[in-house]
Each structure stands twice: as structure tokens, then as C-alpha cells.
Coordinates of C-alpha atoms and ligand atoms in Angstrom, one line a residue:
M1 CA 9.8 -10.2 -10.2
D2 CA 13.0 -8.6 -11.4
E3 CA 11.5 -5.4 -12.9
C4 CA 8.6 -4.8 -10.5
I5 CA 9.1 -1.4 -8.7
F6 CA 7.6 -2.6 -5.5
C7 CA 9.6 -5.8 -5.5
K8 CA 12.7 -3.6 -5.9
I9 CA 11.7 -1.5 -3.0
A10 CA 11.0 -4.6 -0.9
R11 CA 14.5 -5.9 -1.8
G12 CA 16.1 -2.6 -0.9
E13 CA 17.2 -2.0 -4.4
M14 CA 15.2 1.2 -4.8
E15 CA 14.9 4.1 -2.3
S16 CA 11.7 4.9 -0.5
E17 CA 10.8 6.2 2.9
I18 CA 10.1 3.0 4.7
L19 CA 7.7 3.3 7.6
Y20 CA 7.4 -0.4 8.5
A21 CA 9.0 -3.6 7.4
D22 CA 8.9 -7.3 8.4
E23 CA 9.5 -10.6 6.7
E24 CA 6.1 -10.4 4.9
V25 CA 5.0 -6.8 4.6
I26 CA 6.4 -3.4 4.0
A27 CA 4.9 0.1 4.3
F28 CA 6.4 3.2 2.7
R29 CA 5.3 6.7 1.8
D30 CA 3.7 7.2 -1.6
I31 CA 6.0 9.2 -4.0
N32 CA 3.0 11.2 -5.2
P33 CA 1.0 11.9 -2.0
Q34 CA -2.7 12.7 -2.4
A35 CA -3.2 13.6 1.3
P36 CA -1.1 14.9 4.1
V37 CA -0.5 11.3 5.1
H38 CA -0.4 8.8 2.2
F39 CA 1.5 5.5 2.5
L40 CA 1.3 2.2 0.8
V41 CA 1.2 -1.2 2.4
V42 CA 2.6 -4.0 0.2
P43 CA 3.2 -7.7 0.6
R44 CA 6.8 -8.7 -0.2
K45 CA 5.4 -11.6 -2.3
H46 CA 4.6 -10.5 -5.8
I47 CA 0.8 -10.6 -6.2
V48 CA -0.6 -8.6 -9.1
S49 CA -3.8 -7.4 -7.5
A50 CA -6.6 -8.2 -5.1
L51 CA -8.1 -10.5 -7.7
D52 CA -5.0 -12.7 -7.6
L53 CA -5.2 -13.4 -3.9
S54 CA -5.8 -17.1 -3.0
P55 CA -7.1 -18.8 0.1
G56 CA -3.5 -19.4 1.1
D57 CA -3.0 -15.7 1.4
A58 CA -5.5 -15.3 4.2
G59 CA -2.8 -14.9 6.8
L60 CA -0.9 -12.4 4.7
L61 CA -4.0 -10.3 4.2
S62 CA -4.7 -10.3 7.9
R63 CA -1.1 -9.2 8.5
I64 CA -1.4 -6.4 5.9
F65 CA -4.4 -5.0 7.8
E66 CA -2.5 -5.3 11.1
V67 CA 0.3 -3.3 9.6
I68 CA -2.1 -0.7 8.2
K69 CA -3.4 -0.2 11.7
T70 CA 0.0 0.0 13.3
V71 CA 1.4 2.6 10.8
A72 CA -1.9 4.6 10.8
E73 CA -1.7 4.9 14.6
K74 CA 2.0 5.9 14.3
E75 CA 1.2 8.5 11.7
D76 CA -1.7 9.7 13.9
I77 CA -4.5 9.3 11.3
A78 CA -6.3 6.3 12.9
A79 CA -8.4 8.2 15.4
S80 CA -9.6 10.9 13.1
G81 CA -10.5 8.5 10.2
M82 CA -8.7 7.6 7.0
R83 CA -9.2 5.8 3.7
I84 CA -7.8 2.4 2.7
L85 CA -8.1 1.5 -0.9
T86 CA -6.7 -0.8 -3.5
N87 CA -6.9 -0.2 -7.2
V88 CA -7.5 -3.2 -9.5
G89 CA -6.8 -3.0 -13.2
R90 CA -6.9 -0.4 -15.9
A91 CA -10.3 1.3 -15.3
A92 CA -9.2 1.9 -11.7
E93 CA -5.8 3.2 -12.9
Q94 CA -3.8 0.6 -11.2
I95 CA -0.3 1.7 -12.4
V96 CA 1.9 -0.6 -10.4
L97 CA 0.9 -4.3 -11.0
H98 CA 1.9 -5.4 -7.5
L99 CA -0.8 -5.5 -4.8
H100 CA -0.7 -2.5 -2.6
F101 CA -3.1 -0.8 -0.2
H102 CA -3.2 3.0 -0.3
V103 CA -3.7 4.5 3.2
L104 CA -4.7 8.2 3.1
G105 CA -5.5 10.6 6.0
G106 CA -4.9 13.9 7.6
R107 CA -7.6 15.6 5.6
R108 CA -11.4 15.2 5.0
M109 CA -12.0 12.5 2.4
H110 CA -14.7 12.9 -0.2
W111 CA -17.2 10.5 -1.5
P112 CA -17.7 9.4 -4.2
P113 CA -14.0 9.2 -5.1
G114 CA -12.8 10.4 -8.5
Ligands
LIG1 P1 -1.8 2.7 -8.3 O1 -2.4 3.7 -9.3 O2 -2.8 2.2 -7.3 O3 -1.0 1.6 -9.0 O4 -0.8 3.5 -7.5 C1 0.6 3.4 -7.5 C2 1.2 4.3 -6.5 O5 2.5 4.0 -6.3 C3 1.1 5.8 -6.9 O6 0.3 6.5 -6.0 C4 2.5 6.3 -6.9 C5 3.3 5.2 -6.1 N1 4.6 4.9 -6.6 C6 4.9 4.6 -7.9 N2 6.2 4.4 -8.0 C7 6.8 4.6 -6.8 C8 8.1 4.6 -6.2 O7 9.1 4.3 -6.9 N3 8.2 4.9 -4.9 C9 7.2 5.2 -4.1 N4 7.4 5.6 -2.9 N5 5.9 5.3 -4.6 C10 5.7 5.0 -5.9

């Protein structure tokens, strides 16, 4: 998708602090961090949200969670606990319409979330 911010980051056309990249998945720091560690894990393939995943994406989804674990361990938030979330649609304030998983850690997370 030409105008999608996360597609542009994945193509290297927009700057971001990349923490991990392979042929399917990238991870980079959120521009507006909500915790001491806050990064996003994003498929290179343009998928709008979790509701747009299809059975053919099972391998990709599994890869995304492997990358979440790898980067969380590298960022030293895996052992203490962290939050993984994906916003879907307007009521959840999904701003970027390209599937992404927020990974937050380095502080105590509260429940229920806002
Ligand atoms: P969401 O509300 O789930 O769509 O969150 C989108 C997140 O993406 C938000 O926390 C800020 C982040 N973000 C938006 N634009 C950019 C960008 O250009 N670079 C980076 N690194 N993060 C961005």
C-alpha cells in the first residue's frame, strides 16, 4: 500500500528505530511510547487488522509471536512481564490501519486498560 505508514517503514522509506527485521516481519520502537519499552511488531504484508487475517496467515502469525518473544528478551522485559495488544477499529483507537502488535514493558501494567 503506497501511502501506508507501516508499509513505508517496512520498505525503508520512512525512518524508525528498527529492532528486528526479516523477510516477513519487522519490529520497531513506537514513536509515542507508553512505557519504558514500547515497540511494535508488524507484518510486511499489508493486513488492515486482526479481523482481516485469514487461515493462510497462520504461519505469519506464529512468526510474529516468535519475533515478539525474541525482541522482548533482547529488550529485557520478557522475564518481568509485559503486555501484548492489538487495537482493532475506531472504538479501540486503531490509528494505523496496518496490523501491528504493541509490546509494552518496563513498568507495572494496569488492568482494566483505558
Ligand atoms: P494504534 O492506535 O494501535 O493504531 O497505534 C499506532 C501506533 O503507531 C501509535 O502508538 C504510534 C505509532 N506510530 C504512528 N506513526 C508512527 C511512525 O511513523 N513511526 C513509529 N515508530 N511509530 C509510529
